[in-house]
Coordinates of C-alpha atoms in Angstrom, one line a residue:
X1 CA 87.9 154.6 -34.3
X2 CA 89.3 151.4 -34.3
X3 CA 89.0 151.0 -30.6
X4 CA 85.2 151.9 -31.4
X5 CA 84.5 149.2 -33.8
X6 CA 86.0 146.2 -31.4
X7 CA 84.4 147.2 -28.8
X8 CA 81.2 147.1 -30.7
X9 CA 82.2 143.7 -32.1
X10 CA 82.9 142.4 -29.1
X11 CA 79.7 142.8 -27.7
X12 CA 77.1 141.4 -30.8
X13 CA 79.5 138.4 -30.1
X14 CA 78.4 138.5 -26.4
X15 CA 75.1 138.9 -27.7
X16 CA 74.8 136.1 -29.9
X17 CA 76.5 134.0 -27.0
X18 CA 74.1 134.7 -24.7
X19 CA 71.2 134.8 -27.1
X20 CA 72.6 130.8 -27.5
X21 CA 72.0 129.8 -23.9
X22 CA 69.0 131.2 -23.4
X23 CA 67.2 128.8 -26.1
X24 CA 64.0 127.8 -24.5
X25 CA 63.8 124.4 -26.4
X26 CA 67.0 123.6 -24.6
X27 CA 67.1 121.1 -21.5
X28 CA 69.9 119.4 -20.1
X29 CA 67.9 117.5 -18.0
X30 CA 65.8 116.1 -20.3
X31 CA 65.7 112.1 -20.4
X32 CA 67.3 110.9 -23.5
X33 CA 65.7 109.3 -26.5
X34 CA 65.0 106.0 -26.2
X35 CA 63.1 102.7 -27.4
X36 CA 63.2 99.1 -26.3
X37 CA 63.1 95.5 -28.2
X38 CA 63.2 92.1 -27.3
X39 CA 62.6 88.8 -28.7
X40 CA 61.1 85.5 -27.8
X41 CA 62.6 82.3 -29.8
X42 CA 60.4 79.7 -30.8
X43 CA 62.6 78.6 -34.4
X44 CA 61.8 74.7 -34.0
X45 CA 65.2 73.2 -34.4
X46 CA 67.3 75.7 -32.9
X47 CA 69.8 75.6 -30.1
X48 CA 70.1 79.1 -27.9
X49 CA 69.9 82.2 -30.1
X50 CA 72.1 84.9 -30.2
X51 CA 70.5 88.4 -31.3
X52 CA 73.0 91.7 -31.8
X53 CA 71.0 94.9 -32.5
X54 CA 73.7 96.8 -34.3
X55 CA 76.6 96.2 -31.9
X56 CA 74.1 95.9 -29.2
X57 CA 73.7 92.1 -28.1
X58 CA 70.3 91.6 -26.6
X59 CA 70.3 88.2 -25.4
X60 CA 71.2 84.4 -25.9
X61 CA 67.8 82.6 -25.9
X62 CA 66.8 78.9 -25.5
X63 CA 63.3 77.4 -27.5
X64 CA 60.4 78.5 -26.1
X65 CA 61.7 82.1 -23.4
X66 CA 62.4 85.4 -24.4
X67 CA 64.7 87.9 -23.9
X68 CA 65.0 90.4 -21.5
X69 CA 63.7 93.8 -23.0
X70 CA 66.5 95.7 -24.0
X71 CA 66.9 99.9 -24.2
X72 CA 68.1 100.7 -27.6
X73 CA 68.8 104.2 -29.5
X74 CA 65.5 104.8 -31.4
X75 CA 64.6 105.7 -35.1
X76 CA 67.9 104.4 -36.5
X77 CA 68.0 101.5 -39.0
X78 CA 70.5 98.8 -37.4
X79 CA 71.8 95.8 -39.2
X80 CA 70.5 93.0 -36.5
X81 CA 72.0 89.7 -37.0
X82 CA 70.6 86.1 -35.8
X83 CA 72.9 83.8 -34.8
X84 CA 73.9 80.5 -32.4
X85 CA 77.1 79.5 -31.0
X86 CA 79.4 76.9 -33.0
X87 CA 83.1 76.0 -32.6
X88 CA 83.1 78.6 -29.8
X89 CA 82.1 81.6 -32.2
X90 CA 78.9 83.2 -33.5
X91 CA 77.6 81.4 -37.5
X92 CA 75.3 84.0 -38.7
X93 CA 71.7 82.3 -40.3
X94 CA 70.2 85.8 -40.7
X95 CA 70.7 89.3 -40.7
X96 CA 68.0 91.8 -41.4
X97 CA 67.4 95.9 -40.9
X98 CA 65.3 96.9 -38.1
X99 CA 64.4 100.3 -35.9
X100 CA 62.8 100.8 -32.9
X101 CA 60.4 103.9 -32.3
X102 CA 60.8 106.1 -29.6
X103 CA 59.6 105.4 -26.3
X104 CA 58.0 102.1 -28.0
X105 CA 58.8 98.5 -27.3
X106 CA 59.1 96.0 -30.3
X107 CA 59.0 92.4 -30.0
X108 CA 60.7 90.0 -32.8
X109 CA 59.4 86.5 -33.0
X110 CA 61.8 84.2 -34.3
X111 CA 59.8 81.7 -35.9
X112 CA 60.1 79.0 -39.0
X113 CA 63.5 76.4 -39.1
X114 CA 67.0 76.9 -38.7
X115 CA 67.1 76.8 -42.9
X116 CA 64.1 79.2 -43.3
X117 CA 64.1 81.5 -40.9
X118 CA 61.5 84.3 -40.5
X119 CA 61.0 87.0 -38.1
X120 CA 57.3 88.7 -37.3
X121 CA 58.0 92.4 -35.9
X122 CA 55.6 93.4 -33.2
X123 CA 55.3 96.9 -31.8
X124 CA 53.2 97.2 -28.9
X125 CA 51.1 99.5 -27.3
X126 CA 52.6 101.2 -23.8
X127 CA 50.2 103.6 -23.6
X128 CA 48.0 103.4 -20.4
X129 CA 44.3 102.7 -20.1
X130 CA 41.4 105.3 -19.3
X131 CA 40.1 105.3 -15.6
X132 CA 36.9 104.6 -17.5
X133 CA 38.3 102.1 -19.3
X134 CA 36.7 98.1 -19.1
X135 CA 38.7 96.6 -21.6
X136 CA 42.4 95.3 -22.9
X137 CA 43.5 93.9 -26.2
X138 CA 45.8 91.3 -28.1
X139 CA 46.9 90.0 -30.5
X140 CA 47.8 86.3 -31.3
X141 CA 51.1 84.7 -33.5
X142 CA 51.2 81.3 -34.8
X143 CA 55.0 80.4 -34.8
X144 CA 54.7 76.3 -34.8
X145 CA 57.0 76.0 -37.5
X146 CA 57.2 72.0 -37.3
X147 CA 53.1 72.5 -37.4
X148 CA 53.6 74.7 -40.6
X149 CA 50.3 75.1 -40.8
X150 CA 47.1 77.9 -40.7
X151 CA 45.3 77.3 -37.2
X152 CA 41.8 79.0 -36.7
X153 CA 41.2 80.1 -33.5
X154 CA 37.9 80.4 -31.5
X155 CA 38.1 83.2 -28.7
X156 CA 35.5 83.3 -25.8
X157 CA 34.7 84.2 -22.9
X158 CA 33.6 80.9 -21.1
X159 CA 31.1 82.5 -18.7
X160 CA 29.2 84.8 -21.0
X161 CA 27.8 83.6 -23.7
X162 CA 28.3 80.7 -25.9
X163 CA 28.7 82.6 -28.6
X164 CA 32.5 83.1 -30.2
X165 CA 33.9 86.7 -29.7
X166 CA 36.1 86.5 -32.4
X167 CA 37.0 83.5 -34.6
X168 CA 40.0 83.9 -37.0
X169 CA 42.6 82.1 -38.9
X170 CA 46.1 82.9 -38.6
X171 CA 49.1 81.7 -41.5
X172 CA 52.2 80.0 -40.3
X173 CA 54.9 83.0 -39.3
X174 CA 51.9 85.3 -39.3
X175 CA 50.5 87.7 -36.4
X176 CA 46.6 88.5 -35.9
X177 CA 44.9 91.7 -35.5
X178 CA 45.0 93.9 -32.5
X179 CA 41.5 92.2 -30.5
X180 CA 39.7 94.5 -28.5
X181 CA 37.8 92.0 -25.6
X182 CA 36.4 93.2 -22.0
X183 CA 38.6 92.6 -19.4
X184 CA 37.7 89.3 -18.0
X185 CA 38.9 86.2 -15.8
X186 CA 37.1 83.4 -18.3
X187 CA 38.6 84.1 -21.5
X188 CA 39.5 81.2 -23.6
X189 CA 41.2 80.3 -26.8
X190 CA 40.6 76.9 -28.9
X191 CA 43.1 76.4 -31.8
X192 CA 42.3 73.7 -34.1
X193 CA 43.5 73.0 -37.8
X194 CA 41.6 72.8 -41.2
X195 CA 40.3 69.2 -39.9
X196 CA 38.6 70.2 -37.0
X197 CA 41.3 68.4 -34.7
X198 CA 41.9 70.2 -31.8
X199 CA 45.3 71.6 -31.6
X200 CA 45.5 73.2 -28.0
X201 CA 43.2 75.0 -25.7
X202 CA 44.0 77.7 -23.3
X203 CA 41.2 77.0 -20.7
X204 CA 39.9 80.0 -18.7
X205 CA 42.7 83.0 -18.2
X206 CA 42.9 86.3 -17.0
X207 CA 42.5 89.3 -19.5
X208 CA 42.8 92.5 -17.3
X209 CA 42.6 95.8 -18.4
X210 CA 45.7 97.7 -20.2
X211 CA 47.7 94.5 -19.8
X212 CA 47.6 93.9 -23.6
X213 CA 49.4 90.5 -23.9
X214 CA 50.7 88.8 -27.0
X215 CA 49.4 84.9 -27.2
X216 CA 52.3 83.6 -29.1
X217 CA 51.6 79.8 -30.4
X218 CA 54.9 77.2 -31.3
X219 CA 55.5 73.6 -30.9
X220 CA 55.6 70.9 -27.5
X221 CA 58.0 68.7 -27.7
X222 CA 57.7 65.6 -25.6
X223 CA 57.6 61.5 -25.2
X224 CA 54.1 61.2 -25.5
X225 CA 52.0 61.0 -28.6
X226 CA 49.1 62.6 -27.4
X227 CA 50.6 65.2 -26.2
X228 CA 48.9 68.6 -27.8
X229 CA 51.0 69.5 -30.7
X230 CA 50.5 73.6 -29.6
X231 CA 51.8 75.1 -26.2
X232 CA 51.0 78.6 -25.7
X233 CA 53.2 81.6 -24.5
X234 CA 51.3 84.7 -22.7
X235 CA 53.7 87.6 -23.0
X236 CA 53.5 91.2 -21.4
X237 CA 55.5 94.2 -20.6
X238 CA 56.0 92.8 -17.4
X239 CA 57.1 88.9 -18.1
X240 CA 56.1 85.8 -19.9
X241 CA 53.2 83.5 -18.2
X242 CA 51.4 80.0 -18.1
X243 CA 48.2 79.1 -19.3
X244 CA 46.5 77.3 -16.6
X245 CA 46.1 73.9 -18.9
X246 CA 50.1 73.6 -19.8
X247 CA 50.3 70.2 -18.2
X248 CA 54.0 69.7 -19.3
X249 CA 55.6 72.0 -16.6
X250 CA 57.4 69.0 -14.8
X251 CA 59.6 68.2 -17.8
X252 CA 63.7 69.3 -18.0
X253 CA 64.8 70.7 -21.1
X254 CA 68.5 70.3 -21.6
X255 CA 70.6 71.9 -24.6
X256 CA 73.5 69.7 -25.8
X257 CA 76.5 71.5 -25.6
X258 CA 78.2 70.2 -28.1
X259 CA 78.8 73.4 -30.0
X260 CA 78.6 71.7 -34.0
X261 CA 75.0 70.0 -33.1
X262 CA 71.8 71.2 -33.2
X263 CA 69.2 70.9 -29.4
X264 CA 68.4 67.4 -27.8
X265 CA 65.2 67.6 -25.4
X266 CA 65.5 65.1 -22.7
X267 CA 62.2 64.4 -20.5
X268 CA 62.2 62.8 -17.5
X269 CA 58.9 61.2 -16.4
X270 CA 56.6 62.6 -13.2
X271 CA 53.2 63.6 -11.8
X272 CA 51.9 66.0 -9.9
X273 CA 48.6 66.2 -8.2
X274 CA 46.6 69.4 -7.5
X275 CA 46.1 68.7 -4.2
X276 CA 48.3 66.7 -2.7
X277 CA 46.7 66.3 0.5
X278 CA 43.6 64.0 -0.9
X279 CA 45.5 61.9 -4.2
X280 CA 49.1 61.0 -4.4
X281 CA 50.7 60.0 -8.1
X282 CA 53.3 58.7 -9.1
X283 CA 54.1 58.1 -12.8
X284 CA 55.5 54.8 -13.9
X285 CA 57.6 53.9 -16.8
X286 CA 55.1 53.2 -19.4
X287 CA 52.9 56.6 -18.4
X288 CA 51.5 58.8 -21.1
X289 CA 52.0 62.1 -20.8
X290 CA 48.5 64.1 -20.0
X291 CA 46.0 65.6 -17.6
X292 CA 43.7 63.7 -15.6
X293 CA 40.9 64.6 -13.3
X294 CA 39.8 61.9 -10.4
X295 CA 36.6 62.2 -8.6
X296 CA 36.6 61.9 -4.8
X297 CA 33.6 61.1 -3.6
X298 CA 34.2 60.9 0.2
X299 CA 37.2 61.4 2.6
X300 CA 37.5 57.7 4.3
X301 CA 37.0 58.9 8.2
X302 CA 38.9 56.7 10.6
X303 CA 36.8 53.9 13.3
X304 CA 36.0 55.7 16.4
X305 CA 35.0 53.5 19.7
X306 CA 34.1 54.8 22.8
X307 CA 32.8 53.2 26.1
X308 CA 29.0 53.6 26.9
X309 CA 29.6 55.5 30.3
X310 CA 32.6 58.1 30.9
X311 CA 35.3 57.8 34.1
X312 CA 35.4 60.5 36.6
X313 CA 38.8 61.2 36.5
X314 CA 41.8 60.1 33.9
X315 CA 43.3 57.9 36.9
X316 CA 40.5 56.0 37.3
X317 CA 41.7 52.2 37.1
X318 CA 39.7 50.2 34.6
X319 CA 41.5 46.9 34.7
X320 CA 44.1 44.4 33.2
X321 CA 44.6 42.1 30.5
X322 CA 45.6 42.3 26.5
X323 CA 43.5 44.8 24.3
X324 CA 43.1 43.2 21.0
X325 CA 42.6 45.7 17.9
X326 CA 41.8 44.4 14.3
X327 CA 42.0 47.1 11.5
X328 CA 41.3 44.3 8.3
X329 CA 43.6 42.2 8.4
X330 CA 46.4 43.5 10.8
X331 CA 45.6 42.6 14.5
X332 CA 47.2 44.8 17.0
X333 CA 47.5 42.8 21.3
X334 CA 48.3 45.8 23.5
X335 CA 49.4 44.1 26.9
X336 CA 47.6 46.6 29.9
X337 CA 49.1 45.8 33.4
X338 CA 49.2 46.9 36.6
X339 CA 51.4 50.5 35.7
X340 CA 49.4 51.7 32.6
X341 CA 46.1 50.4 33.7
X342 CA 44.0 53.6 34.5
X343 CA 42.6 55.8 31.6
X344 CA 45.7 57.7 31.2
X345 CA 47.9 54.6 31.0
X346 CA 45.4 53.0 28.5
X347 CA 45.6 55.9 26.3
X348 CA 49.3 55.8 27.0
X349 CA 50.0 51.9 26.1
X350 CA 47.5 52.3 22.5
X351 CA 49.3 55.1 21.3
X352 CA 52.9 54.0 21.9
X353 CA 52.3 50.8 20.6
X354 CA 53.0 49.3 16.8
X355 CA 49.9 49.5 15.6
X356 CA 50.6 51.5 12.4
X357 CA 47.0 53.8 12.7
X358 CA 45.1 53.6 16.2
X359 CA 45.4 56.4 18.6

C-alpha cells in the first residue's frame, strides 16, 4: 500500500514538472526588455553635465551635443539625477523620477539655468514608415534659456508655395506638437520673437520620410553682436546635424577646467569661403562675425600671344636677342642666345625664367 501511494506521488510530481517546461509562453531566447534615453544639454550657463539614470550613468555632456543613446531597463521609475563635476566629485542641481517604455527611445532636454533648471521629456516615434508613405514629422523645442522668451515659428517649404505650412508659438522650456509635412529637400523654419525681429533661420533642409527629427532651438554664443541670438540643433535616431545656414562652425569652444567655475567660451577669429578655388578670405582683427555672399562676374583669363604664322618643326631657329614681357607694371627681359634659340629653347628660356605668371 504504501509503496502504491509513492509511486503514485512520484509521478503527479513528474507531471507537474514536465507540465512546467512545456509552457508555450516560455522562450529562452527571446531578446530581453529593453528601452533607450539620451539627452542633449543646452542649460545656458553650464559646464559638462553629468546624467545617472538610477545607477546608470549615461553621459558627461558639454553646451550644445548630446549624449550617446543609452539601453536602459524599461517601465521602472528611476531616481535620475543632474549633476556637473566640482572639487573632483559630482554636486547634484537636480534629481527627478523618470521611465523609459519598452522598446522606445526618450530624449531629455536640459534646458533653463544652472539655478532653474528644467527638463522637457521627449519620446519618439521608432516605428517605421509605410512603402506608401510620402511624408515624416517633427517636432520643435525652444530651450534658449538666456532668450527666455516665446519664439513663433513660420515652417515652409521654400519651393511650393508661399504660403506657411504651419505657424506656431512655442514657450521657453516648452516642446511643439508632433508636425506632419511631406517629405521634402526645401523645408525651412523662420523663428522670430513678439517684435517681429528675426531670431534665426534654418534656410532650406532636408526632411525625408520616417526620419522624424527633433529641431531643438538654444543660445550662440560668440564675439559678434550681430550674430543670430538662436542656433539650431537637428537631432535623429541616427546623430545630431547642421543646418546649412550655421555660419559659426569655425569657432573652438573650450570648457575651463577649473572644477569650482562655471564654462568660458573662447573664439578664435577665421573665414572660410565656399569655394575656395574662385575667393580667398581671410578675417582680420576687427571682423564681424557673419555670412557673406560675393558676386563673381567673370573668371580674369590670362593674355595669350601667338605669332601670325606657325614653325614647321619645334627646332626651327627663330633668332637671338632679349624678349621683353610687361604684365602691368612688372617687366620681365628673357635673354635668348645661341643654345635656347629655336622654338623649343624659347618656350624653354620663358618658362624657367622669374617672371612670376608667363608660361
Amino acid at each position: 500500500m504504501k509503496r502504491t501511494l509513492f509511486l503514485t506521488a512520484y509521478l503527479a510530481c513528474l507531471l507537474v514538472i514536465t507540465g512546467c517546461g512545456e509552457d508555450p509562453g516560455y522562450n529562452k531566447f527571446a531578446p530581453s526588455p529593453s528601452g533607450s534615453i539620451r539627452y542633449v544639454n543646452a542649460v545656458t550657463d553650464a559646464p559638462s553635465l553629468v546624467v545617472e539614470f538610477g545607477t546608470q550613468s549615461i553621459g558627461n555632456t558639454p553646451f550644445g551635443q548630446f549624449s550617446s543613446i543609452n539601453s536602459v531597463i524599461p517601465g521602472l521609475e528611476r531616481n535620475t539625477q543632474i549633476s556637473y563635476v566640482k572639487d573632483n566629485q559630482l554636486e547634484v542641481i537636480a534629481t527627478l523620477s523618470i521611465s523609459v517604455p519598452q522598446d522606445q527611445l526618450k530624449t531629455l532636454i536640459l534646458t533653463g539655468t544652472m539655478a532653474n533648471l528644467s527638463v522637457v521629456e521627449v519620446l519618439e516615434d521608432l516605428s517605421a514608415p509605410t512603402e506608401t508613405d510620402t511624408t515624416t514629422t517633427l517636432r520643435i523645442a525652444n530651450a534658449a534659456g538666456a532668450l527666455n522668451d516665446a519664439v513663433s515659428l513660420t515652417i515652409f517649404d521654400s519651393t511650393a508655395s508661399e504660403t506657411p505650412i504651419a505657424e506656431l508659438v512655442i514657450e521657453p522650456g516648452a516642446i511643439s506638437d508632433t508636425l506632419t509635412v511631406e517629405s521634402t529637400s526645401s523645408l525651412s523654419i523662420q523663428a522670430t520673437n513678439a517684435g517681429g525681429d528675426i531670431l534665426w533661420t534654418s534656410n532650406d533642409f532636408l526632411a525625408a520620410t520616417g526620419v522624424r527629427p527633433i529641431i531643438i532651438l538654444v543660445d550662440t554664443f560668440g564675439p559678434s553682436t550681430s550674430q543670430s541670438p538662436l542656433q539650431g540643433l537637428y537631432a535623429t535616431v541616427g546623430g545630431t546635424f547642421d543646418f546649412p545656414n550655421e555660419t559659426f562652425t569655425a569657432s573652438v569652444r573650450i570648457l575651463n577646467a577649473v572644477p569650482d567655475q562655471t564654462a568660458i567660451d573662447l573664439y578664435q577669429r577665421s573665414a572660410q569661403s565656399s569655394t575656395p578655388g574662385i575667393v580667398s578670405v581671410e578675417a582680420d582683427v576687427a571682423a564681424s562675425s557673419g555670412s557673406y555672399t560675393v558676386s563673381v562676374q567673370q573668371l580674369a583669363i590670362p593674355e595669350t600671344y601667338q605669332t601670325s604664322s606657325g614653325f614647321d618643326a619645334t627646332t626651327t631657329v627663330i633668332g637671338t636677342g632679349t624678349l621683353i614681357m610687361t604684365n602691368g607694371l612688372t617687366t620681365t627681359n628673357v635673354v635668348i642666345d645661341e643654345d635656347n634659340s629655336s622654338v623649343d629653347g624659347i618656350t624653354t628660356a620663358i618658362n624657367t625664367a622669374d617672371n612670376g605668371d608667363a608660361t
